[in-house]
């Protein structure tokens, strides 16, 4: 028989148990946080009509789309994000959902970009959005979810940097550059990578004669007393003034919600590349892992559903970068390294004691203990080697004499300690150890 | 601006909150069961090299495959099941995994079959497999997981029907039809749909001169005393004899594991269409929902990885049909109908009390209560209408006088009852009600 080389596509990857267990834990904890704020899960297909996806996609996205003809000759594509499908969903089911509508969605998205280290062509997005409300309470709540999400993952040291697009837009309006705003935002977004000087140069090339006010604006950062007064002086343009007022009110709501002051900061360099943001935007970095960039970000958009409907649905949403979170959590050792979700391996010395072990594990499971059985009565050494390789802390051993005496040997693989116990004491010991 | 009609592809569907909440609950409970037996999660990509998937796919599957050329001209396809990717995974990561290896996987698979009522082109599979063990303990454990899975979902009345391919193969061998076995199994698998008589006719057309022994065999069913003796007389072929011995031992292991006797039955009509099964196979039906067919099934295969490697890896695995489970659970009302995961809506009568409500909800969340806020201080009637539409049982109301007195009005939307309470009593009432 001809063999096929087992391989994955470049830019696609498998997750082995150790990583998949961590990812499941992360997504479970984040889902619980979303739900604690009343966000409900929804699902949309991985495959959509290409025109549905393309209407909102940038030129870059269009190039990266996995697009093909299906069996019926339809022009279809794999989704490249979860936001465009949300816009389609909200319009299509407009009569079944009630605004304000809060949903979260977790799933794979696909972009055929050039393969680079750490960049994947299939990756997981974890989005939550609050549709149909213009209230700043909605913006504040998204930021509160970010804080609660980090905390649920055991991450205490992080900073959420907040901006309002209206400040820059007001300034550009007063300078007469509003028509260039998309291009200017794109350049400003590179500040972290290329520095102020190069930003100034690129702005000039883009047609901004005097980039100094823009470069000054993106250098502002703070949360101290007097900072908002400084912002109010940036430009007398009504849009800038409105933007500052919104930021002030947002900070007051965040205080009421109990968000820790040292975790949020106004930072006018935050641009968020995506052109659909129209108001408050934010990014967040983990203090001890800044170099991986923003791990959660989002903002307000005025008209999510414009491709599909005349009805304007505004909203605010954000998303956690699951792969970056995994990197950070791994680095800090916040979740245990484990090959298996179980905590104990059952080891039988002969066929008869195997049945005895199976009975015991059955009862342990009913007591909430996750346990695996070695399925053959193999040599003890072989079974213990297996337990070590899988990282089991405990094994439960039984042979003839254990069966006769209704006992078990509980062996701690870390310190080698062995005890002869009845089943209730085994269960007690394990529950006390968790 | 040109509008795009918001629509999903035929055979693809969205899940609104009510359904997505149920599905999440089902998958969480099943995952917990898998993990309680030591099955670890893994992930593989949605997109694979077409040749990797095609080697094991039947002709039907080949036709149904979503296959296309990617940006690099590679011949790629969306996975049609989770078993072929598992085979690829086990071979590719052979040096990182240790046998026996137990994994579960939950995800979308894609088949471009003709759209029919209740059949989808993208659907969720929920697989668990036990690789690298020839022990019947592995077979028994898969059946124990099925039982535990149903119980975790609140389903008590179900029957797991078990067969062993070796019985039929032994009979076919003694009759001289072993070379026709694949075709014969395919026909026999239709027993439920077309009845004994038509099965006999189709067997004749397939070249079986005397189909009576085959039709008699598939009519056998039981678990009573003496049933195994009856089976032993079916054929003296060693393979049949071995098959009966295995079934007997399996039943003994199931007893030791505490599987309820009335929930399992030997049924020789169970064929399981898939040709890769080689030993014990099973299906399961919910008693009050038999017409939707088997909701969980699986079996033993001898050589999972033959397309990729010379090393033989045997195993046993099964899968829950998530969509069918959803139908059954909905019909029996086993999970609550709900538009939102939250249990209470915060309602503020003015801007100031909105901040007061936000503080309260923040504390409620820390006490494990899921809660949503209405983000504007809209008219009370509008907010209560919203609460009703979303099915909230409780709303928490605050206006000026509540802020002054540090109280809240807790309103039960089902019976209209209202109480003025401090926050601790609100939390106590809600926790007592769950």
PDB file of C-alpha atoms in Angstrom, chain A residues 1-10 12-17 20-21 23-24 28 31-32 35-49 51-52 55 63-68 70-71 74 76 78 88-89 91-93 96-102 104 108 110 112 121-122 130 133 135 137-138 141 249 253 256-258 306-310 339-342 351 354-355 358-359 362 365 369-376 382 385-386 389-390, chain B residues 1-10 12-17 20-21 23-24 28 31-32 35-49 51-52 55 63-68 70-71 74 76 78 88-89 91-93 96-102 104 108 110 112 121-122 130 133 135 137-138 141 249 253 256-258 306-310 339-342 351 354-355 358-359 362 365 369-376 382 385-386 389-390:
ATOM      1  CA  UNK A   1       0.000   0.000   0.000  1.00  0.00           C
ATOM      2  CA  UNK A   2       1.272   3.469  -0.868  1.00  0.00           C
ATOM      3  CA  UNK A   3       1.866   5.555   2.223  1.00  0.00           C
ATOM      4  CA  UNK A   4       0.966   9.219   2.487  1.00  0.00           C
ATOM      5  CA  UNK A   5       3.368  11.420   4.443  1.00  0.00           C
ATOM      6  CA  UNK A   6       1.464  12.607   7.503  1.00  0.00           C
ATOM      7  CA  UNK A   7       1.797  16.398   7.496  1.00  0.00           C
ATOM      8  CA  UNK A   8      -0.119  19.598   8.131  1.00  0.00           C
ATOM      9  CA  UNK A   9      -0.334  22.548   5.748  1.00  0.00           C
ATOM     10  CA  UNK A  10       2.167  25.359   6.281  1.00  0.00           C
ATOM     11  CA  UNK A  12      -1.712  25.270  10.206  1.00  0.00           C
ATOM     12  CA  UNK A  13      -1.029  23.330  13.335  1.00  0.00           C
ATOM     13  CA  UNK A  14      -2.097  20.563  15.673  1.00  0.00           C
ATOM     14  CA  UNK A  15      -2.476  21.048  19.385  1.00  0.00           C
ATOM     15  CA  UNK A  16      -1.252  18.182  21.543  1.00  0.00           C
ATOM     16  CA  UNK A  17      -2.952  17.496  24.891  1.00  0.00           C
ATOM     17  CA  UNK A  20      -5.182  21.798  24.128  1.00  0.00           C
ATOM     18  CA  UNK A  21      -5.898  21.336  27.853  1.00  0.00           C
ATOM     19  CA  UNK A  23      -6.523  26.352  25.653  1.00  0.00           C
ATOM     20  CA  UNK A  24      -9.745  24.702  26.800  1.00  0.00           C
ATOM     21  CA  UNK A  28     -13.828  28.110  29.549  1.00  0.00           C
ATOM     22  CA  UNK A  31     -16.698  32.190  28.435  1.00  0.00           C
ATOM     23  CA  UNK A  32     -17.718  32.211  32.089  1.00  0.00           C
ATOM     24  CA  UNK A  35     -21.691  35.027  30.501  1.00  0.00           C
ATOM     25  CA  UNK A  36     -21.355  36.671  33.921  1.00  0.00           C
ATOM     26  CA  UNK A  37     -21.989  39.973  32.078  1.00  0.00           C
ATOM     27  CA  UNK A  38     -24.901  38.508  30.113  1.00  0.00           C
ATOM     28  CA  UNK A  39     -23.126  37.911  26.806  1.00  0.00           C
ATOM     29  CA  UNK A  40     -24.702  34.880  25.116  1.00  0.00           C
ATOM     30  CA  UNK A  41     -22.876  32.479  22.802  1.00  0.00           C
ATOM     31  CA  UNK A  42     -23.854  32.308  19.121  1.00  0.00           C
ATOM     32  CA  UNK A  43     -22.438  30.273  16.240  1.00  0.00           C
ATOM     33  CA  UNK A  44     -22.079  31.057  12.576  1.00  0.00           C
ATOM     34  CA  UNK A  45     -20.715  28.753   9.837  1.00  0.00           C
ATOM     35  CA  UNK A  46     -17.040  28.553   8.916  1.00  0.00           C
ATOM     36  CA  UNK A  47     -18.005  28.829   5.250  1.00  0.00           C
ATOM     37  CA  UNK A  48     -20.006  31.766   3.828  1.00  0.00           C
ATOM     38  CA  UNK A  49     -20.915  33.292   0.469  1.00  0.00           C
ATOM     39  CA  UNK A  51     -19.745  38.381  -1.339  1.00  0.00           C
ATOM     40  CA  UNK A  52     -21.040  38.424   2.234  1.00  0.00           C
ATOM     41  CA  UNK A  55     -18.028  43.667   1.283  1.00  0.00           C
ATOM     42  CA  UNK A  63      -6.014  38.661  -1.168  1.00  0.00           C
ATOM     43  CA  UNK A  64      -5.800  36.421   1.884  1.00  0.00           C
ATOM     44  CA  UNK A  65      -9.282  34.950   1.580  1.00  0.00           C
ATOM     45  CA  UNK A  66      -9.620  31.160   1.131  1.00  0.00           C
ATOM     46  CA  UNK A  67     -12.141  31.411  -1.676  1.00  0.00           C
ATOM     47  CA  UNK A  68     -13.383  28.709  -4.035  1.00  0.00           C
ATOM     48  CA  UNK A  70     -18.423  24.735  -4.070  1.00  0.00           C
ATOM     49  CA  UNK A  71     -20.259  21.710  -5.540  1.00  0.00           C
ATOM     50  CA  UNK A  74     -21.359  28.958  -5.568  1.00  0.00           C
ATOM     51  CA  UNK A  76     -17.744  30.644  -1.219  1.00  0.00           C
ATOM     52  CA  UNK A  78     -13.789  30.600   4.744  1.00  0.00           C
ATOM     53  CA  UNK A  88     -24.608  39.316   8.612  1.00  0.00           C
ATOM     54  CA  UNK A  89     -26.152  37.432  11.540  1.00  0.00           C
ATOM     55  CA  UNK A  91     -29.264  41.657  10.013  1.00  0.00           C
ATOM     56  CA  UNK A  92     -30.525  38.226   8.990  1.00  0.00           C
ATOM     57  CA  UNK A  93     -31.997  37.482  12.420  1.00  0.00           C
ATOM     58  CA  UNK A  96     -35.404  37.216  16.452  1.00  0.00           C
ATOM     59  CA  UNK A  97     -32.921  39.246  18.433  1.00  0.00           C
ATOM     60  CA  UNK A  98     -33.724  42.143  20.699  1.00  0.00           C
ATOM     61  CA  UNK A  99     -31.465  45.183  20.999  1.00  0.00           C
ATOM     62  CA  UNK A 100     -29.311  45.736  22.958  1.00  0.00           C
ATOM     63  CA  UNK A 101     -27.894  42.361  21.953  1.00  0.00           C
ATOM     64  CA  UNK A 102     -24.795  40.942  23.612  1.00  0.00           C
ATOM     65  CA  UNK A 104     -19.731  36.194  22.262  1.00  0.00           C
ATOM     66  CA  UNK A 108     -11.317  29.464  13.906  1.00  0.00           C
ATOM     67  CA  UNK A 110      -8.617  31.720   8.138  1.00  0.00           C
ATOM     68  CA  UNK A 112      -3.834  32.874   3.674  1.00  0.00           C
ATOM     69  CA  UNK A 121      -3.276  30.816   8.642  1.00  0.00           C
ATOM     70  CA  UNK A 122      -5.893  29.285  10.901  1.00  0.00           C
ATOM     71  CA  UNK A 130     -22.506  44.720  22.661  1.00  0.00           C
ATOM     72  CA  UNK A 133     -26.380  50.821  22.427  1.00  0.00           C
ATOM     73  CA  UNK A 135     -24.348  54.454  25.918  1.00  0.00           C
ATOM     74  CA  UNK A 137     -21.907  52.148  29.814  1.00  0.00           C
ATOM     75  CA  UNK A 138     -21.542  49.664  26.966  1.00  0.00           C
ATOM     76  CA  UNK A 141     -18.589  47.219  30.281  1.00  0.00           C
ATOM     77  CA  UNK A 249     -17.364  60.122  31.498  1.00  0.00           C
ATOM     78  CA  UNK A 253     -18.127  54.859  34.929  1.00  0.00           C
ATOM     79  CA  UNK A 256     -18.057  53.170  39.664  1.00  0.00           C
ATOM     80  CA  UNK A 257     -17.582  49.664  38.313  1.00  0.00           C
ATOM     81  CA  UNK A 258     -14.544  49.217  40.503  1.00  0.00           C
ATOM     82  CA  UNK A 306     -24.177  48.953   6.623  1.00  0.00           C
ATOM     83  CA  UNK A 307     -23.326  46.269   4.030  1.00  0.00           C
ATOM     84  CA  UNK A 308     -26.574  44.450   4.648  1.00  0.00           C
ATOM     85  CA  UNK A 309     -29.226  46.865   5.788  1.00  0.00           C
ATOM     86  CA  UNK A 310     -30.382  50.471   5.968  1.00  0.00           C
ATOM     87  CA  UNK A 339      -0.402  15.456  29.334  1.00  0.00           C
ATOM     88  CA  UNK A 340      -3.716  14.272  30.710  1.00  0.00           C
ATOM     89  CA  UNK A 341      -6.666  15.799  32.514  1.00  0.00           C
ATOM     90  CA  UNK A 342      -6.741  12.866  34.969  1.00  0.00           C
ATOM     91  CA  UNK A 351      -6.702  -9.778  35.230  1.00  0.00           C
ATOM     92  CA  UNK A 354      -8.115  -5.181  36.844  1.00  0.00           C
ATOM     93  CA  UNK A 355     -11.848  -5.626  37.401  1.00  0.00           C
ATOM     94  CA  UNK A 358     -12.239  -0.652  37.402  1.00  0.00           C
ATOM     95  CA  UNK A 359     -14.853  -0.786  40.151  1.00  0.00           C
ATOM     96  CA  UNK A 362     -15.920   4.061  38.866  1.00  0.00           C
ATOM     97  CA  UNK A 365     -15.300   9.288  39.285  1.00  0.00           C
ATOM     98  CA  UNK A 369     -11.903  12.486  40.672  1.00  0.00           C
ATOM     99  CA  UNK A 370     -10.652  12.201  37.098  1.00  0.00           C
ATOM    100  CA  UNK A 371      -8.895   8.891  36.624  1.00  0.00           C
ATOM    101  CA  UNK A 372      -7.444   6.687  33.916  1.00  0.00           C
ATOM    102  CA  UNK A 373      -6.949   2.929  33.925  1.00  0.00           C
ATOM    103  CA  UNK A 374      -4.033   1.098  32.360  1.00  0.00           C
ATOM    104  CA  UNK A 375      -6.085  -1.261  30.204  1.00  0.00           C
ATOM    105  CA  UNK A 376      -3.913  -4.376  30.510  1.00  0.00           C
ATOM    106  CA  UNK A 382       5.818  -0.897  32.366  1.00  0.00           C
ATOM    107  CA  UNK A 385       6.898   3.999  33.390  1.00  0.00           C
ATOM    108  CA  UNK A 386       3.714   4.968  31.600  1.00  0.00           C
ATOM    109  CA  UNK A 389       5.823   9.569  31.180  1.00  0.00           C
ATOM    110  CA  UNK A 390       2.329  11.016  31.436  1.00  0.00           C
TER     111      UNK A 390
ATOM    112  CA  UNK B   1     -24.150  51.807  -1.198  1.00  0.00           C
ATOM    113  CA  UNK B   2     -25.108  48.455  -2.711  1.00  0.00           C
ATOM    114  CA  UNK B   3     -26.540  46.113  -0.111  1.00  0.00           C
ATOM    115  CA  UNK B   4     -25.712  42.424   0.082  1.00  0.00           C
ATOM    116  CA  UNK B   5     -28.554  40.099   1.024  1.00  0.00           C
ATOM    117  CA  UNK B   6     -27.596  38.622   4.379  1.00  0.00           C
ATOM    118  CA  UNK B   7     -27.868  34.840   3.939  1.00  0.00           C
ATOM    119  CA  UNK B   8     -26.176  31.564   4.833  1.00  0.00           C
ATOM    120  CA  UNK B   9     -25.237  28.835   2.354  1.00  0.00           C
ATOM    121  CA  UNK B  10     -27.741  26.023   1.897  1.00  0.00           C
ATOM    122  CA  UNK B  12     -25.171  25.726   6.757  1.00  0.00           C
ATOM    123  CA  UNK B  13     -26.758  27.391   9.720  1.00  0.00           C
ATOM    124  CA  UNK B  14     -26.443  29.915  12.491  1.00  0.00           C
ATOM    125  CA  UNK B  15     -27.144  29.085  16.098  1.00  0.00           C
ATOM    126  CA  UNK B  16     -28.997  31.753  18.051  1.00  0.00           C
ATOM    127  CA  UNK B  17     -28.341  32.113  21.792  1.00  0.00           C
ATOM    128  CA  UNK B  20     -25.941  27.863  21.324  1.00  0.00           C
ATOM    129  CA  UNK B  21     -26.340  27.977  25.125  1.00  0.00           C
ATOM    130  CA  UNK B  23     -25.047  23.170  22.759  1.00  0.00           C
ATOM    131  CA  UNK B  24     -22.307  24.668  24.933  1.00  0.00           C
ATOM    132  CA  UNK B  28     -19.149  20.971  28.448  1.00  0.00           C
ATOM    133  CA  UNK B  31     -16.023  16.965  27.853  1.00  0.00           C
ATOM    134  CA  UNK B  32     -16.109  16.606  31.632  1.00  0.00           C
ATOM    135  CA  UNK B  35     -11.809  13.891  31.020  1.00  0.00           C
ATOM    136  CA  UNK B  36     -13.086  11.953  34.030  1.00  0.00           C
ATOM    137  CA  UNK B  37     -11.914   8.833  32.155  1.00  0.00           C
ATOM    138  CA  UNK B  38      -8.571  10.419  31.272  1.00  0.00           C
ATOM    139  CA  UNK B  39      -9.331  11.356  27.655  1.00  0.00           C
ATOM    140  CA  UNK B  40      -7.366  14.499  26.769  1.00  0.00           C
ATOM    141  CA  UNK B  41      -8.475  17.117  24.237  1.00  0.00           C
ATOM    142  CA  UNK B  42      -6.474  17.602  21.027  1.00  0.00           C
ATOM    143  CA  UNK B  43      -7.018  19.916  18.058  1.00  0.00           C
ATOM    144  CA  UNK B  44      -6.287  19.478  14.384  1.00  0.00           C
ATOM    145  CA  UNK B  45      -6.825  22.043  11.585  1.00  0.00           C
ATOM    146  CA  UNK B  46     -10.093  22.370   9.664  1.00  0.00           C
ATOM    147  CA  UNK B  47      -8.094  22.409   6.425  1.00  0.00           C
ATOM    148  CA  UNK B  48      -5.737  19.587   5.367  1.00  0.00           C
ATOM    149  CA  UNK B  49      -3.884  18.350   2.312  1.00  0.00           C
ATOM    150  CA  UNK B  51      -4.415  13.455  -0.213  1.00  0.00           C
ATOM    151  CA  UNK B  52      -4.199  13.080   3.575  1.00  0.00           C
ATOM    152  CA  UNK B  55      -6.742   7.977   1.326  1.00  0.00           C
ATOM    153  CA  UNK B  63     -17.592  13.344  -4.034  1.00  0.00           C
ATOM    154  CA  UNK B  64     -18.701  15.299  -0.985  1.00  0.00           C
ATOM    155  CA  UNK B  65     -15.312  16.752  -0.127  1.00  0.00           C
ATOM    156  CA  UNK B  66     -14.900  20.565  -0.132  1.00  0.00           C
ATOM    157  CA  UNK B  67     -11.678  20.545  -2.101  1.00  0.00           C
ATOM    158  CA  UNK B  68      -9.843  23.420  -3.756  1.00  0.00           C
ATOM    159  CA  UNK B  70      -5.044  27.311  -1.992  1.00  0.00           C
ATOM    160  CA  UNK B  71      -2.904  30.427  -2.599  1.00  0.00           C
ATOM    161  CA  UNK B  74      -1.762  23.203  -2.929  1.00  0.00           C
ATOM    162  CA  UNK B  76      -6.452  21.181   0.030  1.00  0.00           C
ATOM    163  CA  UNK B  78     -11.956  20.749   4.575  1.00  0.00           C
ATOM    164  CA  UNK B  88      -2.616  11.560  10.601  1.00  0.00           C
ATOM    165  CA  UNK B  89      -2.005  13.159  14.008  1.00  0.00           C
ATOM    166  CA  UNK B  91       1.478   9.056  13.065  1.00  0.00           C
ATOM    167  CA  UNK B  92       2.924  12.555  12.765  1.00  0.00           C
ATOM    168  CA  UNK B  93       3.323  12.960  16.541  1.00  0.00           C
ATOM    169  CA  UNK B  96       5.432  12.823  21.390  1.00  0.00           C
ATOM    170  CA  UNK B  97       2.507  10.651  22.384  1.00  0.00           C
ATOM    171  CA  UNK B  98       2.653   7.560  24.508  1.00  0.00           C
ATOM    172  CA  UNK B  99       0.431   4.539  23.870  1.00  0.00           C
ATOM    173  CA  UNK B 100      -2.173   3.825  25.060  1.00  0.00           C
ATOM    174  CA  UNK B 101      -3.297   7.297  24.011  1.00  0.00           C
ATOM    175  CA  UNK B 102      -6.761   8.593  24.809  1.00  0.00           C
ATOM    176  CA  UNK B 104     -11.286  13.510  22.490  1.00  0.00           C
ATOM    177  CA  UNK B 108     -16.988  21.083  12.695  1.00  0.00           C
ATOM    178  CA  UNK B 110     -17.876  19.394   6.209  1.00  0.00           C
ATOM    179  CA  UNK B 112     -21.146  18.701   0.470  1.00  0.00           C
ATOM    180  CA  UNK B 121     -23.159  20.323   5.232  1.00  0.00           C
ATOM    181  CA  UNK B 122     -21.307  21.611   8.277  1.00  0.00           C
ATOM    182  CA  UNK B 130      -8.618   4.961  22.901  1.00  0.00           C
ATOM    183  CA  UNK B 133      -4.750  -1.142  23.264  1.00  0.00           C
ATOM    184  CA  UNK B 135      -7.642  -5.045  25.656  1.00  0.00           C
ATOM    185  CA  UNK B 137     -11.154  -3.072  28.867  1.00  0.00           C
ATOM    186  CA  UNK B 138     -10.709  -0.341  26.277  1.00  0.00           C
ATOM    187  CA  UNK B 141     -14.523   1.835  28.803  1.00  0.00           C
ATOM    188  CA  UNK B 249     -15.844 -11.115  28.426  1.00  0.00           C
ATOM    189  CA  UNK B 253     -16.198  -6.210  32.387  1.00  0.00           C
ATOM    190  CA  UNK B 256     -17.656  -4.977  37.032  1.00  0.00           C
ATOM    191  CA  UNK B 257     -17.774  -1.351  35.926  1.00  0.00           C
ATOM    192  CA  UNK B 258     -21.329  -1.089  37.169  1.00  0.00           C
ATOM    193  CA  UNK B 306      -2.320   2.175   7.709  1.00  0.00           C
ATOM    194  CA  UNK B 307      -2.414   5.087   5.229  1.00  0.00           C
ATOM    195  CA  UNK B 308       0.489   6.800   6.928  1.00  0.00           C
ATOM    196  CA  UNK B 309       2.733   4.247   8.565  1.00  0.00           C
ATOM    197  CA  UNK B 310       3.831   0.618   8.743  1.00  0.00           C
ATOM    198  CA  UNK B 339     -32.099  33.789  25.459  1.00  0.00           C
ATOM    199  CA  UNK B 340     -29.344  34.791  27.836  1.00  0.00           C
ATOM    200  CA  UNK B 341     -27.014  33.065  30.270  1.00  0.00           C
ATOM    201  CA  UNK B 342     -27.701  35.764  32.894  1.00  0.00           C
ATOM    202  CA  UNK B 351     -28.080  58.307  35.217  1.00  0.00           C
ATOM    203  CA  UNK B 354     -27.137  53.552  36.725  1.00  0.00           C
ATOM    204  CA  UNK B 355     -23.726  53.878  38.381  1.00  0.00           C
ATOM    205  CA  UNK B 358     -23.302  48.918  38.037  1.00  0.00           C
ATOM    206  CA  UNK B 359     -21.602  48.756  41.424  1.00  0.00           C
ATOM    207  CA  UNK B 362     -20.149  44.032  40.050  1.00  0.00           C
ATOM    208  CA  UNK B 365     -20.787  38.781  39.796  1.00  0.00           C
ATOM    209  CA  UNK B 369     -24.407  35.534  39.837  1.00  0.00           C
ATOM    210  CA  UNK B 370     -24.567  36.169  36.094  1.00  0.00           C
ATOM    211  CA  UNK B 371     -26.154  39.551  35.442  1.00  0.00           C
ATOM    212  CA  UNK B 372     -26.791  42.004  32.646  1.00  0.00           C
ATOM    213  CA  UNK B 373     -27.319  45.762  32.861  1.00  0.00           C
ATOM    214  CA  UNK B 374     -29.675  47.759  30.684  1.00  0.00           C
ATOM    215  CA  UNK B 375     -27.116  50.283  29.453  1.00  0.00           C
ATOM    216  CA  UNK B 376     -29.321  53.384  29.408  1.00  0.00           C
ATOM    217  CA  UNK B 382     -39.125  49.888  28.038  1.00  0.00           C
ATOM    218  CA  UNK B 385     -40.394  44.931  28.250  1.00  0.00           C
ATOM    219  CA  UNK B 386     -36.826  44.076  27.387  1.00  0.00           C
ATOM    220  CA  UNK B 389     -38.673  39.561  25.943  1.00  0.00           C
ATOM    221  CA  UNK B 390     -35.380  38.049  27.073  1.00  0.00           C
TER     222      UNK B 390
END
